[in-house]
Every structure is written in C-alpha cells, then in structure tokens.
Amino acid sequence: MTDEETLKVYDAKVSDYQQMTRRAQIDPDLLRFMAHLPSGALVLDLGCGPATASAVMREHGYRPDPVDASGEMVRFANEAHAINARLASFDEIDSEATYDGIWANFSLLHAQRAQMPNLLKSMHRAVKGGGLFHIGMKLGEGESRDSLGRFYTYYSQEQLNALLEHSGFKPIDHTLGEGGGLSGEITPWITVLSRAV
C-alpha cells in the first residue's frame, strides 16, 4: 500500500528534492555498489526520485531501470535525463531473477513495518542469484511522520540485518551516518549492501 500523503509531498517538492540530491561528487555508497556489479549490469533503481543515481549508473555503463511511485518525480527524471523512468509502487515489483542489482536508497523507509518482509522477499525474487541489494534506512524505533508529513518506519541495525537475512540476503558491508534530508531534521541513518544467497 502506498502512503498518499508521502507521495503528495514528493509530487510538490520535486525541484527541492532534485537540488538536495545533486552532488558535486558521486555518492560513496553508489560507488561501492557499482564496484560490485558485473559489467553492463541491469539495476532496478527502486524509488528513483529524480533518477540522479540512475543517470550516474548509465554513465558508468550499467543499465538502470528507474521506478518511482511519484508521477512528478518520474516526469522530472525523464525530462532531465531521458532515462525511461516509469511509475510503479513497491508492491508492483513482480520480476523474477531479472536484475543484477537493486538500488533502494532511502525509499523503502516509507513502507509500513508490516509490509517490509513481503517487500524484501519480492526484491529477493527480482534479483538474480548472487545479485546485489543496497538499502538505505533511518535508524530508530517505531513509525512516524516528519515535519513535511512523510511517513517513516525506523529500524535498528540489528533489526534490519535480521530482516535482510530472513529474506535471503547476506549483508556484506554497511555505512552509518546522519543528515537532514528534505525536512532538515537531523536523523541517524544506515545503508547496507547485501548479496542474494
């Protein structure tokens, strides 16, 4: 189920989000992810936003498949990058053994806790055996909305690793940090790189 209030925020703040995600340097997590991909890899960019990461992956010879549940984000991504971004929610991903990697960078944090096990299992089905799965989440407890009205579910590192392992992924690396994001609220976060086993 998609949270409509969260989507409305992203639809209304496309340009703000694009400015926030524009970087002078490539995201170190994205560099790490690409370093583990095979040449010419097909990558699902789940919750692609303005498709900044997809554009970088394409420049490095990979084949991104950017998807987002926000129609305005998809429109912007295609206008900015001509990258064939498409409209899809998390639960509409039904591919089987299709992708060499999945880049879910701070997108699945908008899924309800009860949804997460099934969503991660669908990601495991979608990726090829041995394929990569990158996920970025906010650290903490419970579920809440930020000052902009976006819905978030928070996890501890241990909870996230357990979910990944239960879904068939083996964590191989992680990064911890904190940042303000679109709302400006400083929160701790984690990214985990795992491999389908």
mmCIF file of C-alpha atoms in Angstrom:
data_model
loop_
_atom_site.group_PDB
_atom_site.id
_atom_site.type_symbol
_atom_site.label_atom_id
_atom_site.label_comp_id
_atom_site.label_asym_id
_atom_site.label_seq_id
_atom_site.Cartn_x
_atom_site.Cartn_y
_atom_site.Cartn_z
ATOM 1 C CA MET A 1 0.000 0.000 0.000
ATOM 2 C CA THR A 2 1.338 3.428 -0.964
ATOM 3 C CA ASP A 3 1.111 6.316 1.506
ATOM 4 C CA GLU A 4 -0.696 9.060 -0.391
ATOM 5 C CA GLU A 5 0.369 11.871 1.957
ATOM 6 C CA THR A 6 4.036 10.978 1.408
ATOM 7 C CA LEU A 7 3.549 10.915 -2.377
ATOM 8 C CA LYS A 8 1.890 14.338 -2.308
ATOM 9 C CA VAL A 9 4.961 15.787 -0.571
ATOM 10 C CA TYR A 10 7.285 14.376 -3.233
ATOM 11 C CA ASP A 11 4.993 15.489 -6.062
ATOM 12 C CA ALA A 12 5.004 19.031 -4.659
ATOM 13 C CA LYS A 13 8.734 19.229 -3.878
ATOM 14 C CA VAL A 14 10.361 17.687 -6.944
ATOM 15 C CA SER A 15 12.692 20.635 -7.605
ATOM 16 C CA ASP A 16 13.665 20.915 -3.909
ATOM 17 C CA TYR A 17 14.474 17.214 -3.795
ATOM 18 C CA GLN A 18 16.433 17.392 -7.022
ATOM 19 C CA GLN A 19 18.554 20.238 -5.626
ATOM 20 C CA MET A 20 19.129 18.275 -2.403
ATOM 21 C CA THR A 21 20.274 15.118 -4.215
ATOM 22 C CA ARG A 22 22.521 16.938 -6.695
ATOM 23 C CA ARG A 23 26.112 16.268 -5.670
ATOM 24 C CA ALA A 24 29.468 17.590 -6.779
ATOM 25 C CA GLN A 25 30.816 14.079 -6.174
ATOM 26 C CA ILE A 26 29.264 10.649 -6.630
ATOM 27 C CA ASP A 27 27.678 9.148 -3.517
ATOM 28 C CA PRO A 28 30.312 6.840 -1.926
ATOM 29 C CA ASP A 29 27.608 4.201 -1.364
ATOM 30 C CA LEU A 30 26.803 4.271 -5.079
ATOM 31 C CA LEU A 31 30.483 3.871 -5.942
ATOM 32 C CA ARG A 32 30.699 0.882 -3.601
ATOM 33 C CA PHE A 33 27.543 -0.619 -5.131
ATOM 34 C CA MET A 34 28.814 -0.180 -8.702
ATOM 35 C CA ALA A 35 32.200 -1.659 -7.809
ATOM 36 C CA HIS A 36 30.463 -4.967 -7.004
ATOM 37 C CA LEU A 37 28.312 -5.049 -10.183
ATOM 38 C CA PRO A 38 29.192 -7.055 -13.286
ATOM 39 C CA SER A 39 29.858 -5.151 -16.495
ATOM 40 C CA GLY A 40 26.664 -3.884 -18.147
ATOM 41 C CA ALA A 41 24.530 -4.886 -15.136
ATOM 42 C CA LEU A 42 20.765 -4.342 -15.168
ATOM 43 C CA VAL A 43 19.844 -2.435 -11.988
ATOM 44 C CA LEU A 44 16.429 -1.656 -10.509
ATOM 45 C CA ASP A 45 16.510 1.870 -9.028
ATOM 46 C CA LEU A 46 13.629 1.499 -6.570
ATOM 47 C CA GLY A 47 12.154 4.857 -5.581
ATOM 48 C CA CYS A 48 14.441 6.617 -8.032
ATOM 49 C CA GLY A 49 13.227 10.163 -7.312
ATOM 50 C CA PRO A 50 14.818 12.482 -9.906
ATOM 51 C CA ALA A 51 16.933 9.494 -11.113
ATOM 52 C CA THR A 52 20.257 11.060 -10.180
ATOM 53 C CA ALA A 53 21.714 7.657 -9.250
ATOM 54 C CA SER A 54 20.343 6.066 -12.427
ATOM 55 C CA ALA A 55 21.982 8.745 -14.539
ATOM 56 C CA VAL A 56 25.328 8.067 -12.843
ATOM 57 C CA MET A 57 24.946 4.314 -13.308
ATOM 58 C CA ARG A 58 24.170 4.785 -17.001
ATOM 59 C CA GLU A 59 27.281 6.960 -17.389
ATOM 60 C CA HIS A 60 29.311 4.077 -15.948
ATOM 61 C CA GLY A 61 27.980 1.559 -18.461
ATOM 62 C CA TYR A 62 25.195 -0.006 -16.404
ATOM 63 C CA ARG A 63 21.543 -0.371 -17.431
ATOM 64 C CA PRO A 64 19.283 1.289 -14.844
ATOM 65 C CA ASP A 65 15.544 0.631 -14.592
ATOM 66 C CA PRO A 66 14.345 3.635 -12.551
ATOM 67 C CA VAL A 67 10.905 3.408 -10.928
ATOM 68 C CA ASP A 68 9.054 5.693 -8.531
ATOM 69 C CA ALA A 69 5.520 5.949 -7.141
ATOM 70 C CA SER A 70 5.515 9.746 -7.576
ATOM 71 C CA GLY A 71 4.269 10.761 -11.005
ATOM 72 C CA GLU A 72 6.007 14.124 -10.766
ATOM 73 C CA MET A 73 9.334 12.505 -9.896
ATOM 74 C CA VAL A 74 9.028 10.183 -12.901
ATOM 75 C CA ARG A 75 8.168 13.107 -15.156
ATOM 76 C CA PHE A 76 11.123 15.146 -13.899
ATOM 77 C CA ALA A 77 13.525 12.190 -14.192
ATOM 78 C CA ASN A 78 12.591 11.646 -17.819
ATOM 79 C CA GLU A 79 12.742 15.342 -18.699
ATOM 80 C CA ALA A 80 16.140 15.746 -17.007
ATOM 81 C CA HIS A 81 17.792 12.518 -18.115
ATOM 82 C CA ALA A 82 15.660 10.882 -20.879
ATOM 83 C CA ILE A 83 16.129 7.690 -18.875
ATOM 84 C CA ASN A 84 12.827 5.784 -19.296
ATOM 85 C CA ALA A 85 11.798 6.121 -15.664
ATOM 86 C CA ARG A 86 8.424 4.526 -15.013
ATOM 87 C CA LEU A 87 5.638 4.787 -12.464
ATOM 88 C CA ALA A 88 5.473 1.860 -10.029
ATOM 89 C CA SER A 89 4.944 1.354 -6.311
ATOM 90 C CA PHE A 90 6.986 -1.031 -4.169
ATOM 91 C CA ASP A 91 4.348 -3.762 -4.248
ATOM 92 C CA GLU A 92 4.137 -3.650 -8.032
ATOM 93 C CA ILE A 93 7.633 -5.081 -8.464
ATOM 94 C CA ASP A 94 6.944 -8.637 -9.592
ATOM 95 C CA SER A 95 10.015 -9.546 -11.651
ATOM 96 C CA GLU A 96 11.778 -12.874 -11.173
ATOM 97 C CA ALA A 97 15.573 -13.301 -11.374
ATOM 98 C CA THR A 98 15.773 -10.219 -13.605
ATOM 99 C CA TYR A 99 18.207 -7.758 -12.041
ATOM 100 C CA ASP A 100 21.913 -7.935 -11.318
ATOM 101 C CA GLY A 101 21.357 -5.409 -8.540
ATOM 102 C CA ILE A 102 18.700 -3.338 -6.776
ATOM 103 C CA TRP A 103 19.396 0.182 -5.512
ATOM 104 C CA ALA A 104 16.807 1.038 -2.820
ATOM 105 C CA ASN A 105 18.407 4.159 -1.400
ATOM 106 C CA PHE A 106 16.176 5.672 1.311
ATOM 107 C CA SER A 107 12.964 4.599 -0.415
ATOM 108 C CA LEU A 108 11.737 1.531 1.484
ATOM 109 C CA LEU A 109 11.826 3.569 4.711
ATOM 110 C CA HIS A 110 8.382 4.811 3.611
ATOM 111 C CA ALA A 111 6.916 1.270 3.735
ATOM 112 C CA GLN A 112 4.906 0.180 6.744
ATOM 113 C CA ARG A 113 6.654 -2.263 9.070
ATOM 114 C CA ALA A 114 4.078 -4.973 8.366
ATOM 115 C CA GLN A 115 4.804 -4.707 4.635
ATOM 116 C CA MET A 116 8.571 -4.955 4.829
ATOM 117 C CA PRO A 117 9.053 -8.758 4.998
ATOM 118 C CA ASN A 118 6.986 -9.310 1.847
ATOM 119 C CA LEU A 119 8.618 -6.381 0.047
ATOM 120 C CA LEU A 120 12.096 -7.695 0.789
ATOM 121 C CA LYS A 121 11.086 -11.152 -0.379
ATOM 122 C CA SER A 122 9.834 -9.650 -3.646
ATOM 123 C CA MET A 123 13.205 -7.876 -4.007
ATOM 124 C CA HIS A 124 14.930 -11.214 -3.482
ATOM 125 C CA ARG A 125 12.774 -12.789 -6.204
ATOM 126 C CA ALA A 126 13.512 -9.907 -8.562
ATOM 127 C CA VAL A 127 17.294 -10.124 -8.263
ATOM 128 C CA LYS A 128 19.404 -12.874 -9.805
ATOM 129 C CA GLY A 129 21.204 -15.372 -7.599
ATOM 130 C CA GLY A 130 24.239 -13.647 -6.136
ATOM 131 C CA GLY A 131 22.830 -10.262 -7.102
ATOM 132 C CA LEU A 132 23.322 -7.117 -5.044
ATOM 133 C CA PHE A 133 20.804 -5.289 -2.870
ATOM 134 C CA HIS A 134 21.563 -1.834 -1.454
ATOM 135 C CA ILE A 135 19.148 -0.394 1.085
ATOM 136 C CA GLY A 136 19.232 2.933 2.952
ATOM 137 C CA MET A 137 17.052 3.393 6.059
ATOM 138 C CA LYS A 138 16.691 5.721 9.027
ATOM 139 C CA LEU A 139 17.735 4.350 12.400
ATOM 140 C CA GLY A 140 15.357 4.459 15.345
ATOM 141 C CA GLU A 141 12.166 2.941 16.686
ATOM 142 C CA GLY A 142 8.519 2.891 15.661
ATOM 143 C CA GLU A 143 6.704 4.665 12.849
ATOM 144 C CA SER A 144 6.003 8.394 12.500
ATOM 145 C CA ARG A 145 5.683 11.327 10.112
ATOM 146 C CA ASP A 146 8.259 14.049 9.659
ATOM 147 C CA SER A 147 7.524 17.782 9.676
ATOM 148 C CA LEU A 148 6.547 17.599 5.984
ATOM 149 C CA GLY A 149 4.060 14.800 6.577
ATOM 150 C CA ARG A 150 6.089 11.936 5.084
ATOM 151 C CA PHE A 151 5.615 8.516 6.678
ATOM 152 C CA TYR A 152 8.682 6.678 8.018
ATOM 153 C CA THR A 153 9.381 3.327 9.629
ATOM 154 C CA TYR A 154 12.546 3.149 11.726
ATOM 155 C CA TYR A 155 14.780 0.155 12.414
ATOM 156 C CA SER A 156 17.878 -0.687 14.407
ATOM 157 C CA GLN A 157 20.883 -2.093 12.569
ATOM 158 C CA GLU A 158 20.201 -5.487 14.131
ATOM 159 C CA GLN A 159 16.545 -5.467 13.063
ATOM 160 C CA LEU A 160 17.427 -4.509 9.501
ATOM 161 C CA ASN A 161 20.131 -7.169 9.195
ATOM 162 C CA ALA A 162 17.729 -9.794 10.562
ATOM 163 C CA LEU A 163 15.069 -8.793 8.020
ATOM 164 C CA LEU A 164 17.576 -8.975 5.183
ATOM 165 C CA GLU A 165 18.858 -12.370 6.249
ATOM 166 C CA HIS A 166 15.337 -13.730 6.681
ATOM 167 C CA SER A 167 14.556 -12.598 3.125
ATOM 168 C CA GLY A 168 17.568 -14.381 1.629
ATOM 169 C CA PHE A 169 20.176 -11.605 1.620
ATOM 170 C CA LYS A 170 23.609 -11.744 3.245
ATOM 171 C CA PRO A 171 24.843 -8.311 4.434
ATOM 172 C CA ILE A 172 28.412 -7.694 3.263
ATOM 173 C CA ASP A 173 29.024 -4.023 4.157
ATOM 174 C CA HIS A 174 27.332 -1.045 5.783
ATOM 175 C CA THR A 175 27.707 2.691 6.386
ATOM 176 C CA LEU A 176 26.397 4.714 9.329
ATOM 177 C CA GLY A 177 25.766 8.449 9.264
ATOM 178 C CA GLU A 178 23.307 11.239 9.970
ATOM 179 C CA GLY A 179 21.775 14.007 7.926
ATOM 180 C CA GLY A 180 18.960 16.467 7.487
ATOM 181 C CA GLY A 181 17.289 15.367 4.281
ATOM 182 C CA LEU A 182 14.419 17.267 2.700
ATOM 183 C CA SER A 183 12.805 18.240 6.012
ATOM 184 C CA GLY A 184 16.055 19.460 7.578
ATOM 185 C CA GLU A 185 15.538 17.249 10.642
ATOM 186 C CA ILE A 186 18.860 15.633 11.617
ATOM 187 C CA THR A 187 18.414 11.876 11.981
ATOM 188 C CA PRO A 188 20.785 8.875 12.047
ATOM 189 C CA TRP A 189 20.768 6.517 9.084
ATOM 190 C CA ILE A 190 22.263 3.287 7.811
ATOM 191 C CA THR A 191 22.982 1.850 4.380
ATOM 192 C CA VAL A 192 23.545 -1.880 3.943
ATOM 193 C CA LEU A 193 24.975 -3.648 0.920
ATOM 194 C CA SER A 194 23.947 -7.292 0.746
ATOM 195 C CA ARG A 195 24.022 -10.178 -1.699
ATOM 196 C CA ALA A 196 21.246 -12.617 -2.602
ATOM 197 C CA VAL A 197 22.089 -16.139 -1.441
#
